[in-house]
PDB file of C-alpha atoms in Angstrom:
ATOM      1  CA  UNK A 397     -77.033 158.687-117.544  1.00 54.00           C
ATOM      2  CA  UNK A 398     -77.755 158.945-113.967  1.00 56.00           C
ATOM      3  CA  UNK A 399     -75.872 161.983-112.523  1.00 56.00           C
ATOM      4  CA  UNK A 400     -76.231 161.037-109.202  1.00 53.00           C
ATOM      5  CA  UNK A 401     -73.757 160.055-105.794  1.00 51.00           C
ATOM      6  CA  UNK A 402     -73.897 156.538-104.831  1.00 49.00           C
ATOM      7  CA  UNK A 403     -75.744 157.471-101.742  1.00 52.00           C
ATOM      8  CA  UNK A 404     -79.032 155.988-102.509  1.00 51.00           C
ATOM      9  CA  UNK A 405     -79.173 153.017-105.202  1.00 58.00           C
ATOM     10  CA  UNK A 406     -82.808 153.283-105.409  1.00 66.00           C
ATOM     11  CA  UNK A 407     -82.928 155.846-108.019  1.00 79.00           C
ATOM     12  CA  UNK A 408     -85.587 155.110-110.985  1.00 85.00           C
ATOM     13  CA  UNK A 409     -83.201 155.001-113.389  1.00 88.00           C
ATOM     14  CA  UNK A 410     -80.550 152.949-112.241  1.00 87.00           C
ATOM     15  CA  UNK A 411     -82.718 150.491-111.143  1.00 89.00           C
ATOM     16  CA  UNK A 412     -84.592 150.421-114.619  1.00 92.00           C
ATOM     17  CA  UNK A 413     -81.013 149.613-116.341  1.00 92.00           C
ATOM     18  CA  UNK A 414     -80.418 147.164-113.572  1.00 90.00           C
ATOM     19  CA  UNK A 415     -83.369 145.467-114.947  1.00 92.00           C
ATOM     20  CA  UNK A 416     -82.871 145.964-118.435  1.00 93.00           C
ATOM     21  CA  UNK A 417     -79.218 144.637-118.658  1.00 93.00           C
ATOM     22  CA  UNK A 418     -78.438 141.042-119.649  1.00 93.00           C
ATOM     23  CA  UNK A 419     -75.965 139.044-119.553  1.00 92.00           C
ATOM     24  CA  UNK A 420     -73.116 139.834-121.707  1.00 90.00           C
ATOM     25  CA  UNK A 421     -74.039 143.460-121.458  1.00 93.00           C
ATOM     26  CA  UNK A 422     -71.440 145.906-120.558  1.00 93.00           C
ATOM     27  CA  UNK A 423     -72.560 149.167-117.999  1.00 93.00           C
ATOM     28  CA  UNK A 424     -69.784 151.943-117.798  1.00 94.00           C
ATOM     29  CA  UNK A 425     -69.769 153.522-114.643  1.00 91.00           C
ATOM     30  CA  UNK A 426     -67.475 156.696-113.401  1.00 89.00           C
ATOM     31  CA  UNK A 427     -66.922 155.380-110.377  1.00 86.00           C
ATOM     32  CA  UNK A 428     -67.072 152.704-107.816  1.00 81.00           C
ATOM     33  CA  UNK A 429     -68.316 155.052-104.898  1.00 81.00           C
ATOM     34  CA  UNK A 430     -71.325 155.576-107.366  1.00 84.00           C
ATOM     35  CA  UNK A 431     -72.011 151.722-106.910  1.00 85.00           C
ATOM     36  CA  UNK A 432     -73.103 152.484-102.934  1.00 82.00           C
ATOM     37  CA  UNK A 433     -71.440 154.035-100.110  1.00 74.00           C
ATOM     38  CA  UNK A 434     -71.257 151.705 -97.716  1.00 80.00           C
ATOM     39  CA  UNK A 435     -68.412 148.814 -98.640  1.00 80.00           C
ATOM     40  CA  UNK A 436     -71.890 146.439 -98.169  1.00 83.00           C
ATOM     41  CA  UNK A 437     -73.982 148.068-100.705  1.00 85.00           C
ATOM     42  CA  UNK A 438     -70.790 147.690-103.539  1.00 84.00           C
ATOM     43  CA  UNK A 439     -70.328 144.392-102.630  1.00 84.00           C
ATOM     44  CA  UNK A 440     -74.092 143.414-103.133  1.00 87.00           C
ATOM     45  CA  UNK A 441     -74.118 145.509-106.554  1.00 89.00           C
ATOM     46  CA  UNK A 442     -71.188 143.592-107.532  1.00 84.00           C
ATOM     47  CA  UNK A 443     -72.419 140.659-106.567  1.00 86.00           C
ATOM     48  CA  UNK A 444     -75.293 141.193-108.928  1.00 91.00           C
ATOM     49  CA  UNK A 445     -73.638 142.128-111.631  1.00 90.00           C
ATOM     50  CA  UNK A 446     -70.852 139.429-111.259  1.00 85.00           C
ATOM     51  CA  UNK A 447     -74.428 136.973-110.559  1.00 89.00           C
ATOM     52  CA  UNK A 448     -75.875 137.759-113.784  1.00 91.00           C
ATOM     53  CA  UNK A 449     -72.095 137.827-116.025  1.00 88.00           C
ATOM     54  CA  UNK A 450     -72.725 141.857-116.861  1.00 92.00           C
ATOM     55  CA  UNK A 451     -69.478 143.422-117.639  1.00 91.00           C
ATOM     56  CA  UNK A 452     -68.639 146.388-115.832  1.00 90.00           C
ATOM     57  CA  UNK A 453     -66.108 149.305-116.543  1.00 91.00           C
ATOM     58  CA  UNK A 454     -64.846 151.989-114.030  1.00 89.00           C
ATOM     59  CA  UNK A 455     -63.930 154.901-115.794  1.00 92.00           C
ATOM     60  CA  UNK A 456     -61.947 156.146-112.609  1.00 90.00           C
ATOM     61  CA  UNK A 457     -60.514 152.504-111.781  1.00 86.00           C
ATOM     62  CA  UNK A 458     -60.079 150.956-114.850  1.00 86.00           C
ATOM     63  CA  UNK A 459     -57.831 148.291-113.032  1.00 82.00           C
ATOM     64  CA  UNK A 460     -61.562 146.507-111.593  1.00 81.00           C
ATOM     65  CA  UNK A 461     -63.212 146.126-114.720  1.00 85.00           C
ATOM     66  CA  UNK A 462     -64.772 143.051-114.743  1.00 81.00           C
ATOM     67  CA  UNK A 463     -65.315 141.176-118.294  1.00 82.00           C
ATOM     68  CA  UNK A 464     -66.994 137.783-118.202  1.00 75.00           C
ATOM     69  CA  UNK A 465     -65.605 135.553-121.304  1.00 69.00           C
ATOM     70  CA  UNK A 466     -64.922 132.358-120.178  1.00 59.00           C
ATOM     71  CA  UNK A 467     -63.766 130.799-117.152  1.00 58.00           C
ATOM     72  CA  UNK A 468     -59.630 129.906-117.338  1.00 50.00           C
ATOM     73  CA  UNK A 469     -57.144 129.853-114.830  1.00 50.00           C
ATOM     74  CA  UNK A 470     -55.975 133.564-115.180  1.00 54.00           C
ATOM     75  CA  UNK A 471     -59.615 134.899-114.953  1.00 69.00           C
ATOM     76  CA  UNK A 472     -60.519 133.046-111.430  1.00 72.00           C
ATOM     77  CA  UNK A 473     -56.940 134.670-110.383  1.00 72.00           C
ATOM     78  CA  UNK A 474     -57.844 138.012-111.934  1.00 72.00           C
ATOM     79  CA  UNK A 475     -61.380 137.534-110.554  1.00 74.00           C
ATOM     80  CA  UNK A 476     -59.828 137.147-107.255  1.00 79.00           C
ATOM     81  CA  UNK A 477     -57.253 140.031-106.979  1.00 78.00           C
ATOM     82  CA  UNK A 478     -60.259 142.171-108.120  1.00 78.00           C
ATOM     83  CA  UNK A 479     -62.316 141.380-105.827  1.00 80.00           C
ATOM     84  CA  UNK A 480     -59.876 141.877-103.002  1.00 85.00           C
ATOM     85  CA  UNK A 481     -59.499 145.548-104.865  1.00 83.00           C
ATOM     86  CA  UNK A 482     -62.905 145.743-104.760  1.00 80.00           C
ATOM     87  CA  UNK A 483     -63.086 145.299-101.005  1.00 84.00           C
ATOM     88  CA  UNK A 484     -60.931 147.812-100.158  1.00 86.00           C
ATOM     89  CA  UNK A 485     -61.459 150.737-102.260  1.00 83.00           C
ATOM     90  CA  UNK A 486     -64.961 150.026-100.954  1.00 83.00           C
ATOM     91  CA  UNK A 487     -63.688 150.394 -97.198  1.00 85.00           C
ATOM     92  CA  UNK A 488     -62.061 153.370 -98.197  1.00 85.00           C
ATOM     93  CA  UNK A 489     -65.111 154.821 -99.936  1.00 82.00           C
ATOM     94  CA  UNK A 490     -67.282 154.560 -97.030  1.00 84.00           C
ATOM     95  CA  UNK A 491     -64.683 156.018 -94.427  1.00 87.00           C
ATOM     96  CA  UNK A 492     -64.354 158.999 -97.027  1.00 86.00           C
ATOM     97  CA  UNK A 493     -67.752 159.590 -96.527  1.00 85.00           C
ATOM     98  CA  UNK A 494     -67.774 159.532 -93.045  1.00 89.00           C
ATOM     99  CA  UNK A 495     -65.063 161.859 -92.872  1.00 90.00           C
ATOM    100  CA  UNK A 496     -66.597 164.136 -94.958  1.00 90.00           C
ATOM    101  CA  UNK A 497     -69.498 164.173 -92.777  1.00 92.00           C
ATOM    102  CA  UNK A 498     -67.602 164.608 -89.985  1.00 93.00           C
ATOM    103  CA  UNK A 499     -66.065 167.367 -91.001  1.00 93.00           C
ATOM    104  CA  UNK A 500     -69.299 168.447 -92.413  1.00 94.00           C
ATOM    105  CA  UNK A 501     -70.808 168.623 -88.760  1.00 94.00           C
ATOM    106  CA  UNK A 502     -67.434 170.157 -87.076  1.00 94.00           C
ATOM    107  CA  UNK A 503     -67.297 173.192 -89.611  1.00 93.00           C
ATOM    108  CA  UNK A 504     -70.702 173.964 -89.061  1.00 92.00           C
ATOM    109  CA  UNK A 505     -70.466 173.834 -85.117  1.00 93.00           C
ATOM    110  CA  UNK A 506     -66.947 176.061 -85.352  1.00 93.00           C
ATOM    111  CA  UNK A 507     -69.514 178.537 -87.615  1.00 92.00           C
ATOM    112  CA  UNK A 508     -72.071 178.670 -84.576  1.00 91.00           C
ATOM    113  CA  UNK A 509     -69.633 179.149 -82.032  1.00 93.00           C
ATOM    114  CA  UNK A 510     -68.021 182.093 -84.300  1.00 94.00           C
ATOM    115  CA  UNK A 511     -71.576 183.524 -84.783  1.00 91.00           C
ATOM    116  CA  UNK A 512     -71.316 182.952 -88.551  1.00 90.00           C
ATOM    117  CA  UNK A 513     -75.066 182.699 -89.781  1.00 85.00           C
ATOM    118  CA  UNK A 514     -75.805 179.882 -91.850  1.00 86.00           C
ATOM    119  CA  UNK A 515     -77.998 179.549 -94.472  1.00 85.00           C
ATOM    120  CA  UNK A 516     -80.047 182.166 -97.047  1.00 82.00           C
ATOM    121  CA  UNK A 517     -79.803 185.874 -95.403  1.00 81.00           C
ATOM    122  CA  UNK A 518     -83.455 186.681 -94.429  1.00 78.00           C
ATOM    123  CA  UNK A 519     -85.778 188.849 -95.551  1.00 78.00           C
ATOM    124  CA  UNK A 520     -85.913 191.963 -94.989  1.00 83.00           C
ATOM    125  CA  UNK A 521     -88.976 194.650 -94.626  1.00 86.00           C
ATOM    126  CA  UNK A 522     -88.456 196.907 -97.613  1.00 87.00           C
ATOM    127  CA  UNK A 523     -89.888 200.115 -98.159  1.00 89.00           C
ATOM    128  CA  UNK A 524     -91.628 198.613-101.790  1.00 88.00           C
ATOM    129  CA  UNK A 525     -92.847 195.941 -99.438  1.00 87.00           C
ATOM    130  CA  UNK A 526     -94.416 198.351 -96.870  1.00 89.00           C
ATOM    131  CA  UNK A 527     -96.236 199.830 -99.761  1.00 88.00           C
ATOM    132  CA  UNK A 528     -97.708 196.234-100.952  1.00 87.00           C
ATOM    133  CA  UNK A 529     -98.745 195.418 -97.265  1.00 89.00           C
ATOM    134  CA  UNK A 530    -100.700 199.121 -97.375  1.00 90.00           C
ATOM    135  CA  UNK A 531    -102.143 198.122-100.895  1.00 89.00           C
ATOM    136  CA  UNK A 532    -103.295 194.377 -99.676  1.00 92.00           C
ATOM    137  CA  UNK A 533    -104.798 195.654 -96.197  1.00 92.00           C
ATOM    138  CA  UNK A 534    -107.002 198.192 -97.802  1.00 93.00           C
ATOM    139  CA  UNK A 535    -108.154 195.630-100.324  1.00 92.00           C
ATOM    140  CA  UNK A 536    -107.283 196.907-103.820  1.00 92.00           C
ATOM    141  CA  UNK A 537    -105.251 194.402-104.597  1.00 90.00           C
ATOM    142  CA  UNK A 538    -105.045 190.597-103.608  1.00 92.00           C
ATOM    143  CA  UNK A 539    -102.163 188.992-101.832  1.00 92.00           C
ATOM    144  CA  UNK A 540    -101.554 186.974-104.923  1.00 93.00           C
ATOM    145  CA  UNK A 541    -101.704 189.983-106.914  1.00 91.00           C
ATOM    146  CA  UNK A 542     -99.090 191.885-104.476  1.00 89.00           C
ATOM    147  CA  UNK A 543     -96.731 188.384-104.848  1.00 90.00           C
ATOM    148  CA  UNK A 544     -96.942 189.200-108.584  1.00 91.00           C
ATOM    149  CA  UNK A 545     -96.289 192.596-108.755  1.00 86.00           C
ATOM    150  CA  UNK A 546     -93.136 192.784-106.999  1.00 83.00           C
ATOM    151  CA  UNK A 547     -92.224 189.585-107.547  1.00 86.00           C
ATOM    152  CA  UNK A 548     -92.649 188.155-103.840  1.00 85.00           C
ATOM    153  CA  UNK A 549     -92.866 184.685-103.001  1.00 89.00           C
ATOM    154  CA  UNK A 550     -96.049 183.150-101.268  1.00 91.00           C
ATOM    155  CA  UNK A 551     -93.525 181.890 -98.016  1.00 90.00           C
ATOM    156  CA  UNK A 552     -91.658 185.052 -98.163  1.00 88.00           C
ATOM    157  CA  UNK A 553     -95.169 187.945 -98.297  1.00 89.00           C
ATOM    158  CA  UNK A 554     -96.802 186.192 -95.377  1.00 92.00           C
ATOM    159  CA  UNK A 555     -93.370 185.684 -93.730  1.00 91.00           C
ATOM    160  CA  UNK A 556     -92.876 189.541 -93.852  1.00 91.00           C
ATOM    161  CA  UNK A 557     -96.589 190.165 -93.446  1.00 91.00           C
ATOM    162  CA  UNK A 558     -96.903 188.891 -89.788  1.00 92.00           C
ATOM    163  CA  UNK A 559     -93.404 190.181 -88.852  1.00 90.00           C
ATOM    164  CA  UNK A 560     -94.639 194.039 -90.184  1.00 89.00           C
ATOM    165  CA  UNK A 561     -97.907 192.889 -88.374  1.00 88.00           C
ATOM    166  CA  UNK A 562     -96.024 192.196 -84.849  1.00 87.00           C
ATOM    167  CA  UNK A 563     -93.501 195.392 -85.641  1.00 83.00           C
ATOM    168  CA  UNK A 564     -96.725 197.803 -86.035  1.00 77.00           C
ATOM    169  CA  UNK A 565     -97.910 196.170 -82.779  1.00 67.00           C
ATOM    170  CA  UNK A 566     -95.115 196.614 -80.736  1.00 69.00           C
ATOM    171  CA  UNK A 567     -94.255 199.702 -81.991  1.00 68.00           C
ATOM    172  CA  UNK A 568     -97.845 200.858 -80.602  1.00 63.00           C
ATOM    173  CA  UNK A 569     -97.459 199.253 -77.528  1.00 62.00           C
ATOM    174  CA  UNK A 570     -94.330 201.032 -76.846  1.00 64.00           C
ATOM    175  CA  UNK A 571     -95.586 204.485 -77.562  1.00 55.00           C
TER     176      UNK A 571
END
């Protein structure tokens, strides 16, 4: 069970059941947006699938499951309206995803403009951390050590380090 979008098909193990799966085989999928994003990229899965006669059911749009078992009149017609189906719920897939990006980049513009910070809050120069700077300048304890102690990340102690470092100095430069 792959868990992810159908944003990128090249995920290891999609592409291993690709491979694995024969014909006559049946691959349930939850959707057909997790086929590709773009109406091109379903169109070439289904074409592979429909290629190599591997059954495939839509757990959201049960109404496109494809079974191959023979060819008769009724299944080149069915064939037909589904792939019609296929083409638009496709088209519709990939303008939902551009509108969600688009709305994606709006919101976070309207944020900027309404001084909203985005993102993790930063870090902030504790008192505790003061007090691990002191103890890693005068050498009795590493910087690893300090990162242990109080539980500080590697990014996040040399992040605070240097901006203590430039506080101190400016701080002495103003007195």
């Amino acid at each position: 069970i792959d868990k992810q979008s159908g944003r990128n098909m090249q995920c290891e193990n999609y592409q291993m059941l690709k491979r694995l799966a024969r014909t006559g085989d049946t691959i349930v999928v939850d959707s057909l947006t997790r086929l590709g994003r773009s109406m091109n990229d379903v169109l070439e899965e289904f074409r592979y699938y429909e290629k190599h006669e591997i059954n495939l059911q839509f757990i959201k749009e049960p109404f496109i499951n494809v079974n191959y078992t023979g060819k008769s009149t009724n299944d080149v017609i069915q064939s037909a309206i589904q792939k019609a189906t296929l083409t638009i719920l496709s088209a519709f897939a990939e303008k939902e995803r551009h509108d969600i990006k688009q709305r994606q980049v709006e919101g976070i513009a309207l944020a900027k403009r309404q001084g909203k910070r985005l993102g993790r809050p930063p870090v902030e120069i504790t008192a505790e951390f003061i007090e691990a700077y002191k103890e890693w300048k005068s050498g009795s304890i590493t910087a690893v050590g300090v990162m242990k102690k109080y539980g500080i990340k590697r990014s996040s102690f040399y992040k605070l380090a240097k901006q203590y470092e430039e506080t101190k100095h400016k701080n002495l430069l103003n007195d």
